[in-house]
Short mmCIF file of C-alpha atoms in Angstrom, two decimals:
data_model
loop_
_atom_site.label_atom_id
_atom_site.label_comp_id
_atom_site.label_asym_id
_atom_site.label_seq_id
_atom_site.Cartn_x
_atom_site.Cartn_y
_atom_site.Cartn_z
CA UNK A 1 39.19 97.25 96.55
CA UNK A 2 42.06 94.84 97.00
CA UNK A 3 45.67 97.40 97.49
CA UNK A 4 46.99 95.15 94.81
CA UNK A 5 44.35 97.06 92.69
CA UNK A 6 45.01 100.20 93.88
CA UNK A 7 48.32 100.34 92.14
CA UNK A 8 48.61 102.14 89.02
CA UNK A 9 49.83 100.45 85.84
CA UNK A 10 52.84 103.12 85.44
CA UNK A 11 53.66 102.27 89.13
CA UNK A 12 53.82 98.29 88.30
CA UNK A 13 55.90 99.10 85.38
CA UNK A 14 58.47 101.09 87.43
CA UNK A 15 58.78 98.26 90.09
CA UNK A 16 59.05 95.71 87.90
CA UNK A 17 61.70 97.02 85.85
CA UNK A 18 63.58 97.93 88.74
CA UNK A 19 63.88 94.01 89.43
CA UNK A 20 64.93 93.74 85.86
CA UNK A 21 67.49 96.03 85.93
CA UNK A 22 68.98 95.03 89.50
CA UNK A 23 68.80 91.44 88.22
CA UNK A 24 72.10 89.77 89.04
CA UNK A 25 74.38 88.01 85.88
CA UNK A 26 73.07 85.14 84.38
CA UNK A 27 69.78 85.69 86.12
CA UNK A 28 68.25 87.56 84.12
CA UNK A 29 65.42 84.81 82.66
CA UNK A 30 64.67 83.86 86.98
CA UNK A 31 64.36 87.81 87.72
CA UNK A 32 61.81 87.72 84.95
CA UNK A 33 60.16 84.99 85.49
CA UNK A 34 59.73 85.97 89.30
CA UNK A 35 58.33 89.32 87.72
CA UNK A 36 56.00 88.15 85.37
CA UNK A 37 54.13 86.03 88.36
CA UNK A 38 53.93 89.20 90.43
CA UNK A 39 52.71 91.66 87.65
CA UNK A 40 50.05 88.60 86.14
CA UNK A 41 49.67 90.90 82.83
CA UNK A 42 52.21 89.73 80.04
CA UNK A 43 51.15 92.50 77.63
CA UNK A 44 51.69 94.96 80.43
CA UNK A 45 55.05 93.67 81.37
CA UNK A 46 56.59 93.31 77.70
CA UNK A 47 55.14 96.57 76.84
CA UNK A 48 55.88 98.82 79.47
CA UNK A 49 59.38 97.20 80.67
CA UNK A 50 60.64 97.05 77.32
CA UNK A 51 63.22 99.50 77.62
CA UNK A 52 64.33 97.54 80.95
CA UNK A 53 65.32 94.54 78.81
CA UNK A 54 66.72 96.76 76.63
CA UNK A 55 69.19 98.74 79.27
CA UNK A 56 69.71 95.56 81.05
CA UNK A 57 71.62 93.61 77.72
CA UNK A 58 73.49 96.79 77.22
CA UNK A 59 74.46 97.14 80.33
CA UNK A 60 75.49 93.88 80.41
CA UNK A 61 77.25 93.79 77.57
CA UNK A 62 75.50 90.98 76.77
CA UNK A 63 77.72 88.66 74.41
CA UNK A 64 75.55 87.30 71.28
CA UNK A 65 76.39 84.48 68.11
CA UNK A 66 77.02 87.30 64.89
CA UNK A 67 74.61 85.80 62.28
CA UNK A 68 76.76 84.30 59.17
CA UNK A 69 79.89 84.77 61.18
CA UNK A 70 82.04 82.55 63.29
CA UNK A 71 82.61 85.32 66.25
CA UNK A 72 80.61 86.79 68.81
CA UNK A 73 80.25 90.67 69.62
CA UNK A 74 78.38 92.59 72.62
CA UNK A 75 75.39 94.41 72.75
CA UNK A 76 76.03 97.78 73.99
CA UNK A 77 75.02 101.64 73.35
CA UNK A 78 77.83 101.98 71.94
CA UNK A 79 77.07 99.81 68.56
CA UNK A 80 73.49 100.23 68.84
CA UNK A 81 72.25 101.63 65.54
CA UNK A 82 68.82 102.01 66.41
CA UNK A 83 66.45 100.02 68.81
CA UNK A 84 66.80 96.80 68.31
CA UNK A 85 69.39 97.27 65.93
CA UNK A 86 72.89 96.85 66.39
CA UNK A 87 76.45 97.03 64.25
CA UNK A 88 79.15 94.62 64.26
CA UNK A 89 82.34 96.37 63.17
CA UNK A 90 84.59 93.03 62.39
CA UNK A 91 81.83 91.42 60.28
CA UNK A 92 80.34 94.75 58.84
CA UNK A 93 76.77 93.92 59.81
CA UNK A 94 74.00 95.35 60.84
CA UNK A 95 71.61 92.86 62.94
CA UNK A 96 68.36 92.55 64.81
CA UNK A 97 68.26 91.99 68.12
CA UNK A 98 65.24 89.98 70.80
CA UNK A 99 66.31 91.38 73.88
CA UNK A 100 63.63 88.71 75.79
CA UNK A 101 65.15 85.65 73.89
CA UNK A 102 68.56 87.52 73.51
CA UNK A 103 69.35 86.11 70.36
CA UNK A 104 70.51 88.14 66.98
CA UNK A 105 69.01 87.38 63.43
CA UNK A 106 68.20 89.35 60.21
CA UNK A 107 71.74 90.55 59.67
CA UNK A 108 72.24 93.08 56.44
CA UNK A 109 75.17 94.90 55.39
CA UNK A 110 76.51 97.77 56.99
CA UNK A 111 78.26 101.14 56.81
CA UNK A 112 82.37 100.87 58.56
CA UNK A 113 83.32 104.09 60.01
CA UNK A 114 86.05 106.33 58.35
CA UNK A 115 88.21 105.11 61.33
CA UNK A 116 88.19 101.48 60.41
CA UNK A 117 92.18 101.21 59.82
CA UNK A 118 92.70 102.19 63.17
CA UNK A 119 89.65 100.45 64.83
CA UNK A 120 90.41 97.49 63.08
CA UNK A 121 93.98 96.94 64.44
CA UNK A 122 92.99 97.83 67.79
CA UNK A 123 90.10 95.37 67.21
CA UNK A 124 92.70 92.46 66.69
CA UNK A 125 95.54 93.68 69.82
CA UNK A 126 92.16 93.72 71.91
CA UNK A 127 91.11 90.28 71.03
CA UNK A 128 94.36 88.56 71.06
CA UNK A 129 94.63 90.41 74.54
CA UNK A 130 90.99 89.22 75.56
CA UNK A 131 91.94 85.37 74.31
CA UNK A 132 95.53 85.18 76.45
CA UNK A 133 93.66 86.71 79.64
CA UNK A 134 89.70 85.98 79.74
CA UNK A 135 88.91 82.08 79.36
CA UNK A 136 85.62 82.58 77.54
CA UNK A 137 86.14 86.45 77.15
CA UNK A 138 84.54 88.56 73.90
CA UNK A 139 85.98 91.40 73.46
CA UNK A 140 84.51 94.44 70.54
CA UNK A 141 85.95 97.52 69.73
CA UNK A 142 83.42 100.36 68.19
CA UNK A 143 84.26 103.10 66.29
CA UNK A 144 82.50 107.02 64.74
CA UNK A 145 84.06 110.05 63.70
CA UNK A 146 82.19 113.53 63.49
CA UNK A 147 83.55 116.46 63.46
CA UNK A 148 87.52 115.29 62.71
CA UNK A 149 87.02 113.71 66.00
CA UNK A 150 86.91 109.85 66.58
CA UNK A 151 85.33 108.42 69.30
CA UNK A 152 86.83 104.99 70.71
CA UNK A 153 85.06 102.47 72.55
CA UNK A 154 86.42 99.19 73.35
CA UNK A 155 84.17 96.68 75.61
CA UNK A 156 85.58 93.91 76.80
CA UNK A 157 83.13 90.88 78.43
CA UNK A 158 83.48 87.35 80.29
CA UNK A 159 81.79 85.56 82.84
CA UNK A 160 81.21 82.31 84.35
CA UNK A 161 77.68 80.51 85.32
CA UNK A 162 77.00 77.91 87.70
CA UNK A 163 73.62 77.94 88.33
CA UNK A 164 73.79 73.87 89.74
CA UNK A 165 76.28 75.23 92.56
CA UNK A 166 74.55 78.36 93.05
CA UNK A 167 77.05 81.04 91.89
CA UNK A 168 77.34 83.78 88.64
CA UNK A 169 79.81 86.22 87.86
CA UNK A 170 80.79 88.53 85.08
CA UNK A 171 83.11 90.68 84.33
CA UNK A 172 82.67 94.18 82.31
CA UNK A 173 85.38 96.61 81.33
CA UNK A 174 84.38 99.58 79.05
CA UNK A 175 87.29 101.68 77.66
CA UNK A 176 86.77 105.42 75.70
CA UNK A 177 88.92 107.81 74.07
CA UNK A 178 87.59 111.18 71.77
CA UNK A 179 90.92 112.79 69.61
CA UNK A 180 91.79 114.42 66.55
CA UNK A 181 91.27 111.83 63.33
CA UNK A 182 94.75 113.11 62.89
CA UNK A 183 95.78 111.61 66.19
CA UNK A 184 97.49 113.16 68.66
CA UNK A 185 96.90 113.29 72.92
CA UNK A 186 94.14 111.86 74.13
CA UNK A 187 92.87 110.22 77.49
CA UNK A 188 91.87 106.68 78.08
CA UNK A 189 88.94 106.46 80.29
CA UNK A 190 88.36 102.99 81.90
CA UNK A 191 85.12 101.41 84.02
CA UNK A 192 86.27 98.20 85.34
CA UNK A 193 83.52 96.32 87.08
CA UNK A 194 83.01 92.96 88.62
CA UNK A 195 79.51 91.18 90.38
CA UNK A 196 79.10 87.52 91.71
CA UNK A 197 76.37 86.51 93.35
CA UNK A 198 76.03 83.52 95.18
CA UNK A 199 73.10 82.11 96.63
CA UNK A 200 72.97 78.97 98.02
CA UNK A 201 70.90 78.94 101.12
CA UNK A 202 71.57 82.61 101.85
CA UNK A 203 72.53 85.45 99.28
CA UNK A 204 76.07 87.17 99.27
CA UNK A 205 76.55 90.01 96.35
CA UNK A 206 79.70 91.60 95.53
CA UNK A 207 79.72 93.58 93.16
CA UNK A 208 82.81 96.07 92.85
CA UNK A 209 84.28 99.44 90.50
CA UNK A 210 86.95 101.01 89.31
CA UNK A 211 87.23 104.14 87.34
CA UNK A 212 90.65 105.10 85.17
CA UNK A 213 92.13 107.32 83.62
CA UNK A 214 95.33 107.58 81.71
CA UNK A 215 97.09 109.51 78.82
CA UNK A 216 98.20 107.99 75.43
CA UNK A 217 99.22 109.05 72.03
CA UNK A 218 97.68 108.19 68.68
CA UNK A 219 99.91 107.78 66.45
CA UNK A 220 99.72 105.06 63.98
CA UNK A 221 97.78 102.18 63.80
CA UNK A 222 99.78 99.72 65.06
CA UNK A 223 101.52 102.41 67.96
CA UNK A 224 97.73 103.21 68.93
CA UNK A 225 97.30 99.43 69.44
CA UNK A 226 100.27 98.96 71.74
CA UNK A 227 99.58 102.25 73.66
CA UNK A 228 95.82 101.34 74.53
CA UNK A 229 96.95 97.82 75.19
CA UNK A 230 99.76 98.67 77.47
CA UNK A 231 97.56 100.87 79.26
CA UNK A 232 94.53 98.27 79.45
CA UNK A 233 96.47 95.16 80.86
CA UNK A 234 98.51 96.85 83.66
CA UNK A 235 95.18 98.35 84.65
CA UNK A 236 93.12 95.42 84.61
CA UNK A 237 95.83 93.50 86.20
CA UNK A 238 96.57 95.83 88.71
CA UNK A 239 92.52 95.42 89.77
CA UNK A 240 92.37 91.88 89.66
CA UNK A 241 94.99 91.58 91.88
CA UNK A 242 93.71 94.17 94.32
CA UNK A 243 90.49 92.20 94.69
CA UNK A 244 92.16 89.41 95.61
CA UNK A 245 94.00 90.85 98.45
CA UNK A 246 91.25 92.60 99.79
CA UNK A 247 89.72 89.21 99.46
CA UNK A 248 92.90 87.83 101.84
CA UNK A 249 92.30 91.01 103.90
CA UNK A 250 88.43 90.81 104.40
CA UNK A 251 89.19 86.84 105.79
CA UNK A 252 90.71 89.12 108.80
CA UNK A 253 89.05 91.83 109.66
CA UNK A 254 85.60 92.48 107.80
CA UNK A 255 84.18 89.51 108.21
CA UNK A 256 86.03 88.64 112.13
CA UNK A 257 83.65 91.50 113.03
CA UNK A 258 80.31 89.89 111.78
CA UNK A 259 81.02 86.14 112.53
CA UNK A 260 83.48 83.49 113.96
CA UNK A 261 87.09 83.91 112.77
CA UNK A 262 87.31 80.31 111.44
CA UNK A 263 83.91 78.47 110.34
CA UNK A 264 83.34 74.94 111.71
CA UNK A 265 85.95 73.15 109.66
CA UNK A 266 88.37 74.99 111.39
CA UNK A 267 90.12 76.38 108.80
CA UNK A 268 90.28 80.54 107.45
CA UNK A 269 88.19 80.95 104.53
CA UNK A 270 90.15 80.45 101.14
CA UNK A 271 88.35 83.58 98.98
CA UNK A 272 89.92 81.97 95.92
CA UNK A 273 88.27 78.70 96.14
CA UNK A 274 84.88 80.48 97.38
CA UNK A 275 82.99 78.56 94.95
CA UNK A 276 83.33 75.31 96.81
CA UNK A 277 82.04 76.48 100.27
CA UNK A 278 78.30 76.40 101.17
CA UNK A 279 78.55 80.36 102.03
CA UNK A 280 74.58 80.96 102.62
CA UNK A 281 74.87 77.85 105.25
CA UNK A 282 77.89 79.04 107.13
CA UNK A 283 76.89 83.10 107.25
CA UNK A 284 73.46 81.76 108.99
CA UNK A 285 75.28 79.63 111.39
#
């Protein structure tokens, strides 16, 4: 009996999901691919990692074409109605979701929360905000009140693929907020992440988090925008800009300590422009 035998199906399933789920952005379809040859049983994989597709797109926040509208929204667990199933606030649509071809259809009509007002104009701060500092950013803002509490969730999403050159990256930030419908205090929880992956002759992974946390007031609609948005930009900006000096600061010291100080051209590393450098060639050298 070959050991490839010996294997359980559950114990496939696990390992191969585990690939799916540590697949880097905008590599999901190679990760698969890569899988499926391994496992060699397409029923098994679709069946059993399923939920794997399913956690990686939400995870993800995996930005997908609204059907009958001109916008895009994320998938996330925060809009997802049931599996498969997700809500679009702005549109008011419910819609079906392949998370394998990762492509929306089937939409039908849907039910707004009794927090649209508010969720609506933070909807259109958030996306005017996304526009001005994301180049190809989608932004969504989700919404559900139980209890005379409202739950916030804003999710903001952009990256940038260059599969040709051998680099991905994405940007996720996921914002939250639970108060009285009748406003009041309440605290802004952030999750700001960031992972590129670039792989040309070599493989070099960042990937990067920051948690916040910071108090606001809902008041009206249009205060509740400007508070959340206030608090959002000079956080996000604040992170961006910390990654780039560590980026400055890493040139120095981090990577001094694993390899020459100045790679064959002579010249210190500029992290800015990393996408133009062979980096898999020069780490090996």
């Amino acid at each position: 009996m070959s050991y490839e035998e010996q294997i359980p199906d559950s114990e496939k399933v696990k390992i191969a999901s585990s690939f799916i789920l540590a697949a880097p952005a905008g590599e999901f379809n190679e990760v698969f691919n890569d899988v499926r040859v391994l496992l060699s049983n397409d029923d098994l994989l679709k069946r059993g990692a399923a939920n794997a597709f399913s956690q990686y797109n939400k995870d993800q926040f995996t930005p997908v074409d609204v059907p009958g509208a001109s916008h895009k929204t994320l998938i996330t667990k925060h809009n997802e109605v049931q599996e498969g199933t997700f809500f679009d606030p702005r549109s008011g649509q419910t819609f079906s979701f392949d998370h394998l071809r990762r492509e929306a259809d089937n939409a039908q009509p849907g039910q707004k929360d009794a927090a649209e007002t508010l969720r609506n104009a933070i909807d259109n701060a958030i996306r005017k905000y996304t526009e001005n500092h994301y180049p190809d950013g989608v932004s969504a803002v989700f919404a559900s009140t139980s209890g005379g509490q409202v739950t916030l969730a804003i999710c903001i999403e952009d990256h940038k693929f260059n599969p040709n050159n051998f680099w991905n990256g994405r940007w996720r930030s996921e914002w939250t907020a639970t108060f009285a419908s009748s406003g009041g205090p309440a605290t802004l929880n952030g999750a700001l992440k960031v992972q590129v992956h670039y792989y040309e002759d070599g493989n070099v992974q960042l990937q990067t988090n920051k948690d916040v946390s910071e108090p606001i007031t809902i008041g009206n609609p249009e205060s509740a925008a400007s508070a959340i948005i206030a608090v959002i930009e000079k956080a996000e900006n604040e992170y961006q800009t910390a990654i780039s000096e560590n980026y400055s600061v890493m040139s120095d010291t981090t990577f001094k300590a694993l390899r020459r100080v100045l790679p064959v051209t002579r010249s210190k590393i500029e992290w800015g422009k990393m996408f133009s450098y062979k980096v898999g060639a020069e780490l090996h050298k």
